[in-house]
């Protein structure tokens, strides 16, 4: 079921809106929160700029439910929050804003062109839990009084033009604080210590002070904030060493300490941790210790930690023989001090025995010779339940990708060859081409493909490494359309349709022009049923599995469409899909996240902050349509999902624009409004 109101609802809302405009109320509000909002907060946020489209909806002559970006309660508790989505009586109750017991629960106006400042009176709302004002042009300081807000738990002021110091009172919020983001402002000075030095901010998950002008030592007290999942101090002017105490975070998923002036050894606890050198780059050259360079005398990399792998290939001129894999510990390593990730090498070696394996070459792979492949050295790119993907270097300097399907995972040769021939004919800009195929006499298989030196969409969206390009809506849209075109080609552009079977962000390579290429399509058809079914389990764990899909052999175009819908939500929300809550950095049930946001009237909130950058009207630039489309693809009932050619068409019709209307015509507001209520 679609979480969005129907067209009919749009019209009735429009009438309410027009009616509201014509019936001006003469009474005055008596709720202290409403008075404060209208008399003080609105003018302050608006600043000297001309009337702001969002803020002008805060007007007692409009039904309360049309006031943008606000959540109310009729008494205070979040449990008694007013719901505007399904109660038309509530929607039309003009006098509700006069109700004395009305209390403000949240203000969510990201990317709303606010050009004023933060008034100190924000601290006076007794029930205000969330304040999301990111991606605006707010100026001035963060008022000290904000720290007095008794209920504030989520504070997002990122990407504004705020300056001055972070007020020490901010840590007064610690008892409830879950999220604090001030990324991308002009805040300066030292980060103030909390009044109580043993403050643990026990509920705080996200602390983002990145891209400001903070200086001074690492704020050591942060080490006590044990529940952090996300810590960003990047692009400031912090200096000195990074204290050992910050090694104690249990749940930290994302760490960014780049571009400061940190120096000295990294905490010992980072030595076996999840973070790569890219979380620390751009600091003082004196910053050292794993995963960076070794420090003067401290123990460095253990050479045994890195294993080499040798694949011996038995060879004839065009005939490869069996592949045997052995692990060779502690291979001779050159200077690898800077290399951070475990690395494995494959070396193809000739061996005297002969076998009955065969190398088949396909269009675009004609230049590959057996010797090329025999002499290739490479490194592991990825491991899956059924095999390993290697980047292999050819003697002529070029690279190829070798996808080794382990023995025991594959169907026999007679069943495989027709599938391989079919997959090998697939040529499309958004699909990685298969150039050659080898099957050894034990059943192991090598799929030889083009090497694309690019990141996976998964890395682009979720990796915590530095140097990632900005993924704005224009770029994400390009990626989404490309993936959709690739899939549509598999489903409808071939003589015999192919289902992908494993659509996920890790199987989308994205090049420097944001052209995506799908890999791994149809691989399941080479695998024995039990192994192929592991793909279903993996897809389930990672949230991509269509509800009706139980066995891989039942996968079809509609189950691909479902996975694509999840992928599209992943692109729009910037969140990992999965079965969890999404709270601790695990994957979240993305369709449920969207449904909940729509019900809570916070649809705008679900979009990744980066997506919203530069988007003036999410409705006119296709963002909202893309969200609806993704939800349609994820429909629990397979029959109502669109097919991929329809998906391509809709994405192409609703694209980001570079020009946008500066003035929004009030009379069309109802149309836009109903998506964001
Ligand atoms: C509220 O709306 C009425 C009717 O549209 C308008 O006349 C009035 O100026 C508005 N008040 C504010 C403060 O915007
Ligand atoms: C609105 O929806 C919520 C849950 O979705 C439900 O509990 C409530 O009763 C509904 N209200 C009306 C008036 O339908
Ligand atoms: C409208 O609001 C008033 C309070 O201002 C309340 O007494 C009344 O019950 C509301 N009517 C509806 C239909 O919600
Ligand atoms: C940041 O603040 C400093 C003064 O503290 C000022 O010189 C600088 O122009 C400000 N930068 C921006 C981008 O506003
Ligand atoms: C960074 O901090 C140092 C003092 O620690 C100061 O001398 C320097 O001017 C600061 N740099 C900037 C760009 O603020
Ligand atoms: C970084 O810190 C060192 C002292 O540790 C200082 O000499 C240097 O000037 C600082 N660099 C910057 C850019 O602030
Ligand atoms: C870390 O922050 C810097 C700038 O503040 C940004 O350029 C970089 O992409 C971030 N890295 C990660 C891994 O988020």
PDB file of N, CA and C in Angstrom, residues 7-82:
ATOM      1  N   UNK A   7      -4.671  11.064  -5.044  1.00  0.00           N
ATOM      2  CA  UNK A   7      -4.981  12.301  -5.738  1.00  0.00           C
ATOM      3  C   UNK A   7      -6.192  12.992  -5.104  1.00  0.00           C
ATOM      4  N   UNK A   8      -7.198  12.170  -4.750  1.00  0.00           N
ATOM      5  CA  UNK A   8      -8.419  12.723  -4.167  1.00  0.00           C
ATOM      6  C   UNK A   8      -8.067  13.505  -2.917  1.00  0.00           C
ATOM      7  N   UNK A   9      -7.190  12.928  -2.098  1.00  0.00           N
ATOM      8  CA  UNK A   9      -6.813  13.603  -0.861  1.00  0.00           C
ATOM      9  C   UNK A   9      -6.179  14.944  -1.179  1.00  0.00           C
ATOM     10  N   UNK A  10      -5.429  14.970  -2.265  1.00  0.00           N
ATOM     11  CA  UNK A  10      -4.785  16.212  -2.660  1.00  0.00           C
ATOM     12  C   UNK A  10      -5.821  17.299  -2.914  1.00  0.00           C
ATOM     13  N   UNK A  11      -6.897  16.905  -3.620  1.00  0.00           N
ATOM     14  CA  UNK A  11      -7.901  17.906  -3.944  1.00  0.00           C
ATOM     15  C   UNK A  11      -8.628  18.400  -2.707  1.00  0.00           C
ATOM     16  N   UNK A  12      -8.991  17.465  -1.813  1.00  0.00           N
ATOM     17  CA  UNK A  12      -9.739  17.915  -0.638  1.00  0.00           C
ATOM     18  C   UNK A  12      -8.870  18.834   0.198  1.00  0.00           C
ATOM     19  N   UNK A  13      -7.601  18.500   0.266  1.00  0.00           N
ATOM     20  CA  UNK A  13      -6.686  19.342   1.018  1.00  0.00           C
ATOM     21  C   UNK A  13      -6.635  20.734   0.413  1.00  0.00           C
ATOM     22  N   UNK A  14      -6.637  20.750  -0.920  1.00  0.00           N
ATOM     23  CA  UNK A  14      -6.586  22.018  -1.629  1.00  0.00           C
ATOM     24  C   UNK A  14      -7.799  22.882  -1.255  1.00  0.00           C
ATOM     25  N   UNK A  15      -8.971  22.240  -1.177  1.00  0.00           N
ATOM     26  CA  UNK A  15     -10.168  22.998  -0.837  1.00  0.00           C
ATOM     27  C   UNK A  15     -10.084  23.557   0.581  1.00  0.00           C
ATOM     28  N   UNK A  16      -9.591  22.703   1.459  1.00  0.00           N
ATOM     29  CA  UNK A  16      -9.443  23.163   2.845  1.00  0.00           C
ATOM     30  C   UNK A  16      -8.557  24.393   2.866  1.00  0.00           C
ATOM     31  N   UNK A  17      -7.515  24.303   2.076  1.00  0.00           N
ATOM     32  CA  UNK A  17      -6.545  25.375   2.035  1.00  0.00           C
ATOM     33  C   UNK A  17      -7.185  26.680   1.545  1.00  0.00           C
ATOM     34  N   UNK A  18      -7.932  26.552   0.451  1.00  0.00           N
ATOM     35  CA  UNK A  18      -8.570  27.743  -0.113  1.00  0.00           C
ATOM     36  C   UNK A  18      -9.596  28.297   0.859  1.00  0.00           C
ATOM     37  N   UNK A  19     -10.345  27.354   1.469  1.00  0.00           N
ATOM     38  CA  UNK A  19     -11.341  27.760   2.442  1.00  0.00           C
ATOM     39  C   UNK A  19     -10.672  28.521   3.579  1.00  0.00           C
ATOM     40  N   UNK A  20      -9.545  27.982   4.013  1.00  0.00           N
ATOM     41  CA  UNK A  20      -8.835  28.595   5.127  1.00  0.00           C
ATOM     42  C   UNK A  20      -8.448  30.026   4.807  1.00  0.00           C
ATOM     43  N   UNK A  21      -8.013  30.237   3.600  1.00  0.00           N
ATOM     44  CA  UNK A  21      -7.565  31.567   3.224  1.00  0.00           C
ATOM     45  C   UNK A  21      -8.715  32.575   3.283  1.00  0.00           C
ATOM     46  N   UNK A  22      -9.947  32.082   3.017  1.00  0.00           N
ATOM     47  CA  UNK A  22     -11.051  33.010   2.933  1.00  0.00           C
ATOM     48  C   UNK A  22     -11.711  33.270   4.295  1.00  0.00           C
ATOM     49  N   UNK A  23     -11.417  32.443   5.273  1.00  0.00           N
ATOM     50  CA  UNK A  23     -12.079  32.647   6.560  1.00  0.00           C
ATOM     51  C   UNK A  23     -11.073  33.099   7.607  1.00  0.00           C
ATOM     52  N   UNK A  24     -10.913  34.345   7.737  1.00  0.00           N
ATOM     53  CA  UNK A  24      -9.904  34.881   8.634  1.00  0.00           C
ATOM     54  C   UNK A  24     -10.429  34.853  10.069  1.00  0.00           C
ATOM     55  N   UNK A  25      -9.625  34.358  10.945  1.00  0.00           N
ATOM     56  CA  UNK A  25     -10.059  34.248  12.336  1.00  0.00           C
ATOM     57  C   UNK A  25      -9.608  35.481  13.112  1.00  0.00           C
ATOM     58  N   UNK A  26     -10.483  35.966  13.952  1.00  0.00           N
ATOM     59  CA  UNK A  26     -10.144  37.191  14.651  1.00  0.00           C
ATOM     60  C   UNK A  26      -9.590  36.909  16.054  1.00  0.00           C
ATOM     61  N   UNK A  27      -9.783  35.648  16.555  1.00  0.00           N
ATOM     62  CA  UNK A  27      -9.326  35.371  17.914  1.00  0.00           C
ATOM     63  C   UNK A  27      -7.809  35.267  17.960  1.00  0.00           C
ATOM     64  N   UNK A  28      -7.283  35.363  19.137  1.00  0.00           N
ATOM     65  CA  UNK A  28      -5.842  35.293  19.327  1.00  0.00           C
ATOM     66  C   UNK A  28      -5.453  33.970  19.979  1.00  0.00           C
ATOM     67  N   UNK A  29      -4.286  33.427  19.598  1.00  0.00           N
ATOM     68  CA  UNK A  29      -3.853  32.182  20.237  1.00  0.00           C
ATOM     69  C   UNK A  29      -3.540  32.415  21.719  1.00  0.00           C
ATOM     70  N   UNK A  30      -3.743  31.385  22.512  1.00  0.00           N
ATOM     71  CA  UNK A  30      -3.416  31.512  23.928  1.00  0.00           C
ATOM     72  C   UNK A  30      -2.366  30.517  24.374  1.00  0.00           C
ATOM     73  N   UNK A  31      -2.006  29.560  23.497  1.00  0.00           N
ATOM     74  CA  UNK A  31      -0.937  28.634  23.866  1.00  0.00           C
ATOM     75  C   UNK A  31       0.383  29.392  23.896  1.00  0.00           C
ATOM     76  N   UNK A  32       1.128  29.277  25.010  1.00  0.00           N
ATOM     77  CA  UNK A  32       2.402  30.004  25.076  1.00  0.00           C
ATOM     78  C   UNK A  32       3.365  29.573  23.956  1.00  0.00           C
ATOM     79  N   UNK A  33       3.316  28.305  23.572  1.00  0.00           N
ATOM     80  CA  UNK A  33       4.218  27.839  22.516  1.00  0.00           C
ATOM     81  C   UNK A  33       3.871  28.485  21.179  1.00  0.00           C
ATOM     82  N   UNK A  34       2.553  28.605  20.894  1.00  0.00           N
ATOM     83  CA  UNK A  34       2.149  29.207  19.628  1.00  0.00           C
ATOM     84  C   UNK A  34       2.533  30.685  19.597  1.00  0.00           C
ATOM     85  N   UNK A  35       2.318  31.350  20.718  1.00  0.00           N
ATOM     86  CA  UNK A  35       2.665  32.773  20.780  1.00  0.00           C
ATOM     87  C   UNK A  35       4.161  32.977  20.564  1.00  0.00           C
ATOM     88  N   UNK A  36       4.951  32.137  21.247  1.00  0.00           N
ATOM     89  CA  UNK A  36       6.402  32.251  21.139  1.00  0.00           C
ATOM     90  C   UNK A  36       6.846  32.002  19.692  1.00  0.00           C
ATOM     91  N   UNK A  37       6.235  30.996  19.093  1.00  0.00           N
ATOM     92  CA  UNK A  37       6.607  30.636  17.733  1.00  0.00           C
ATOM     93  C   UNK A  37       6.304  31.779  16.762  1.00  0.00           C
ATOM     94  N   UNK A  38       5.106  32.352  16.894  1.00  0.00           N
ATOM     95  CA  UNK A  38       4.688  33.374  15.927  1.00  0.00           C
ATOM     96  C   UNK A  38       5.373  34.712  16.181  1.00  0.00           C
ATOM     97  N   UNK A  39       5.511  35.070  17.453  1.00  0.00           N
ATOM     98  CA  UNK A  39       5.995  36.421  17.756  1.00  0.00           C
ATOM     99  C   UNK A  39       7.511  36.523  17.758  1.00  0.00           C
ATOM    100  N   UNK A  40       8.183  35.429  18.072  1.00  0.00           N
ATOM    101  CA  UNK A  40       9.631  35.527  18.264  1.00  0.00           C
ATOM    102  C   UNK A  40      10.422  34.625  17.317  1.00  0.00           C
ATOM    103  N   UNK A  41      10.036  33.352  17.278  1.00  0.00           N
ATOM    104  CA  UNK A  41      10.861  32.395  16.519  1.00  0.00           C
ATOM    105  C   UNK A  41      10.770  32.672  15.020  1.00  0.00           C
ATOM    106  N   UNK A  42       9.537  32.862  14.535  1.00  0.00           N
ATOM    107  CA  UNK A  42       9.385  33.052  13.099  1.00  0.00           C
ATOM    108  C   UNK A  42      10.163  34.260  12.590  1.00  0.00           C
ATOM    109  N   UNK A  43       9.984  35.460  13.199  1.00  0.00           N
ATOM    110  CA  UNK A  43      10.749  36.600  12.669  1.00  0.00           C
ATOM    111  C   UNK A  43      12.260  36.393  12.750  1.00  0.00           C
ATOM    112  N   UNK A  44      12.726  35.714  13.812  1.00  0.00           N
ATOM    113  CA  UNK A  44      14.173  35.526  13.959  1.00  0.00           C
ATOM    114  C   UNK A  44      14.712  34.606  12.867  1.00  0.00           C
ATOM    115  N   UNK A  45      14.026  33.502  12.618  1.00  0.00           N
ATOM    116  CA  UNK A  45      14.509  32.555  11.606  1.00  0.00           C
ATOM    117  C   UNK A  45      14.441  33.166  10.208  1.00  0.00           C
ATOM    118  N   UNK A  46      13.423  34.009  10.020  1.00  0.00           N
ATOM    119  CA  UNK A  46      13.219  34.618   8.716  1.00  0.00           C
ATOM    120  C   UNK A  46      14.295  35.652   8.403  1.00  0.00           C
ATOM    121  N   UNK A  47      14.730  36.365   9.454  1.00  0.00           N
ATOM    122  CA  UNK A  47      15.748  37.390   9.268  1.00  0.00           C
ATOM    123  C   UNK A  47      15.210  38.538   8.443  1.00  0.00           C
ATOM    124  N   UNK A  48      16.126  39.222   7.790  1.00  0.00           N
ATOM    125  CA  UNK A  48      15.728  40.405   7.027  1.00  0.00           C
ATOM    126  C   UNK A  48      15.161  40.027   5.662  1.00  0.00           C
ATOM    127  N   UNK A  49      15.294  38.741   5.312  1.00  0.00           N
ATOM    128  CA  UNK A  49      14.874  38.314   3.973  1.00  0.00           C
ATOM    129  C   UNK A  49      13.372  38.480   3.777  1.00  0.00           C
ATOM    130  N   UNK A  50      12.969  38.481   2.566  1.00  0.00           N
ATOM    131  CA  UNK A  50      11.545  38.559   2.251  1.00  0.00           C
ATOM    132  C   UNK A  50      10.859  37.292   2.760  1.00  0.00           C
ATOM    133  N   UNK A  51       9.533  37.343   2.812  1.00  0.00           N
ATOM    134  CA  UNK A  51       8.767  36.257   3.413  1.00  0.00           C
ATOM    135  C   UNK A  51       9.239  34.890   2.922  1.00  0.00           C
ATOM    136  N   UNK A  52       9.472  34.003   3.876  1.00  0.00           N
ATOM    137  CA  UNK A  52       9.941  32.664   3.568  1.00  0.00           C
ATOM    138  C   UNK A  52       8.734  31.752   3.329  1.00  0.00           C
ATOM    139  N   UNK A  53       8.806  30.988   2.258  1.00  0.00           N
ATOM    140  CA  UNK A  53       7.652  30.176   1.856  1.00  0.00           C
ATOM    141  C   UNK A  53       7.219  29.211   2.962  1.00  0.00           C
ATOM    142  N   UNK A  54       8.200  28.615   3.649  1.00  0.00           N
ATOM    143  CA  UNK A  54       7.846  27.655   4.695  1.00  0.00           C
ATOM    144  C   UNK A  54       7.279  28.380   5.904  1.00  0.00           C
ATOM    145  N   UNK A  55       7.961  29.459   6.295  1.00  0.00           N
ATOM    146  CA  UNK A  55       7.575  30.130   7.534  1.00  0.00           C
ATOM    147  C   UNK A  55       6.245  30.853   7.400  1.00  0.00           C
ATOM    148  N   UNK A  56       5.893  31.292   6.177  1.00  0.00           N
ATOM    149  CA  UNK A  56       4.618  32.009   6.075  1.00  0.00           C
ATOM    150  C   UNK A  56       3.415  31.088   6.280  1.00  0.00           C
ATOM    151  N   UNK A  57       3.676  29.786   6.325  1.00  0.00           N
ATOM    152  CA  UNK A  57       2.561  28.879   6.638  1.00  0.00           C
ATOM    153  C   UNK A  57       2.248  28.882   8.135  1.00  0.00           C
ATOM    154  N   UNK A  58       3.130  29.441   8.936  1.00  0.00           N
ATOM    155  CA  UNK A  58       2.859  29.538  10.380  1.00  0.00           C
ATOM    156  C   UNK A  58       1.974  30.764  10.587  1.00  0.00           C
ATOM    157  N   UNK A  59       0.676  30.582  10.462  1.00  0.00           N
ATOM    158  CA  UNK A  59      -0.243  31.697  10.423  1.00  0.00           C
ATOM    159  C   UNK A  59      -1.573  31.203  10.953  1.00  0.00           C
ATOM    160  N   UNK A  60      -2.105  31.877  11.961  1.00  0.00           N
ATOM    161  CA  UNK A  60      -3.319  31.380  12.630  1.00  0.00           C
ATOM    162  C   UNK A  60      -4.521  31.325  11.694  1.00  0.00           C
ATOM    163  N   UNK A  61      -4.440  31.957  10.555  1.00  0.00           N
ATOM    164  CA  UNK A  61      -5.588  31.840   9.661  1.00  0.00           C
ATOM    165  C   UNK A  61      -5.483  30.587   8.776  1.00  0.00           C
ATOM    166  N   UNK A  62      -4.457  29.786   8.972  1.00  0.00           N
ATOM    167  CA  UNK A  62      -4.383  28.489   8.285  1.00  0.00           C
ATOM    168  C   UNK A  62      -4.609  27.384   9.312  1.00  0.00           C
ATOM    169  N   UNK A  63      -5.185  26.263   8.874  1.00  0.00           N
ATOM    170  CA  UNK A  63      -5.321  25.140   9.810  1.00  0.00           C
ATOM    171  C   UNK A  63      -3.940  24.753  10.336  1.00  0.00           C
ATOM    172  N   UNK A  64      -3.885  24.368  11.573  1.00  0.00           N
ATOM    173  CA  UNK A  64      -2.601  24.057  12.202  1.00  0.00           C
ATOM    174  C   UNK A  64      -1.826  22.996  11.414  1.00  0.00           C
ATOM    175  N   UNK A  65      -2.565  22.085  10.804  1.00  0.00           N
ATOM    176  CA  UNK A  65      -1.894  21.004  10.086  1.00  0.00           C
ATOM    177  C   UNK A  65      -1.188  21.473   8.820  1.00  0.00           C
ATOM    178  N   UNK A  66      -1.424  22.692   8.403  1.00  0.00           N
ATOM    179  CA  UNK A  66      -0.691  23.184   7.234  1.00  0.00           C
ATOM    180  C   UNK A  66       0.551  23.980   7.634  1.00  0.00           C
ATOM    181  N   UNK A  67       0.770  24.139   8.931  1.00  0.00           N
ATOM    182  CA  UNK A  67       1.987  24.834   9.363  1.00  0.00           C
ATOM    183  C   UNK A  67       3.149  23.900   9.104  1.00  0.00           C
ATOM    184  N   UNK A  68       4.098  24.357   8.321  1.00  0.00           N
ATOM    185  CA  UNK A  68       5.136  23.436   7.862  1.00  0.00           C
ATOM    186  C   UNK A  68       6.192  23.133   8.899  1.00  0.00           C
ATOM    187  N   UNK A  69       6.667  21.877   8.839  1.00  0.00           N
ATOM    188  CA  UNK A  69       7.842  21.480   9.594  1.00  0.00           C
ATOM    189  C   UNK A  69       7.638  21.391  11.091  1.00  0.00           C
ATOM    190  N   UNK A  70       6.390  21.329  11.549  1.00  0.00           N
ATOM    191  CA  UNK A  70       6.149  21.336  12.989  1.00  0.00           C
ATOM    192  C   UNK A  70       5.377  20.101  13.417  1.00  0.00           C
ATOM    193  N   UNK A  71       5.645  19.658  14.626  1.00  0.00           N
ATOM    194  CA  UNK A  71       4.815  18.621  15.236  1.00  0.00           C
ATOM    195  C   UNK A  71       4.324  19.156  16.555  1.00  0.00           C
ATOM    196  N   UNK A  72       3.059  18.880  16.831  1.00  0.00           N
ATOM    197  CA  UNK A  72       2.429  19.423  18.025  1.00  0.00           C
ATOM    198  C   UNK A  72       1.885  18.314  18.891  1.00  0.00           C
ATOM    199  N   UNK A  73       1.632  18.681  20.122  1.00  0.00           N
ATOM    200  CA  UNK A  73       0.920  17.778  21.005  1.00  0.00           C
ATOM    201  C   UNK A  73      -0.096  18.625  21.746  1.00  0.00           C
ATOM    202  N   UNK A  74      -1.196  17.992  22.130  1.00  0.00           N
ATOM    203  CA  UNK A  74      -2.215  18.745  22.834  1.00  0.00           C
ATOM    204  C   UNK A  74      -2.077  18.532  24.331  1.00  0.00           C
ATOM    205  N   UNK A  75      -0.941  18.732  24.871  1.00  0.00           N
ATOM    206  CA  UNK A  75      -0.776  18.534  26.308  1.00  0.00           C
ATOM    207  C   UNK A  75       0.692  18.390  26.648  1.00  0.00           C
ATOM    208  N   UNK A  76       1.453  17.896  25.734  1.00  0.00           N
ATOM    209  CA  UNK A  76       2.877  17.867  25.997  1.00  0.00           C
ATOM    210  C   UNK A  76       3.552  16.577  25.587  1.00  0.00           C
ATOM    211  N   UNK A  77       3.023  15.427  25.971  1.00  0.00           N
ATOM    212  CA  UNK A  77       3.792  14.214  25.729  1.00  0.00           C
ATOM    213  C   UNK A  77       3.772  13.854  24.238  1.00  0.00           C
ATOM    214  N   UNK A  78       4.846  13.198  23.821  1.00  0.00           N
ATOM    215  CA  UNK A  78       4.926  12.793  22.420  1.00  0.00           C
ATOM    216  C   UNK A  78       3.827  11.796  22.094  1.00  0.00           C
ATOM    217  N   UNK A  79       3.366  11.072  23.129  1.00  0.00           N
ATOM    218  CA  UNK A  79       2.322  10.075  22.908  1.00  0.00           C
ATOM    219  C   UNK A  79       1.034  10.746  22.435  1.00  0.00           C
ATOM    220  N   UNK A  80       0.806  11.972  22.902  1.00  0.00           N
ATOM    221  CA  UNK A  80      -0.426  12.647  22.491  1.00  0.00           C
ATOM    222  C   UNK A  80      -0.177  13.584  21.312  1.00  0.00           C
ATOM    223  N   UNK A  81       0.845  13.251  20.514  1.00  0.00           N
ATOM    224  CA  UNK A  81       1.152  14.087  19.357  1.00  0.00           C
ATOM    225  C   UNK A  81      -0.051  14.150  18.421  1.00  0.00           C
ATOM    226  N   UNK A  82      -0.297  15.333  17.871  1.00  0.00           N
ATOM    227  CA  UNK A  82      -1.409  15.485  16.934  1.00  0.00           C
ATOM    228  C   UNK A  82      -1.006  14.857  15.609  1.00  0.00           C
TER     229      UNK A  82
END
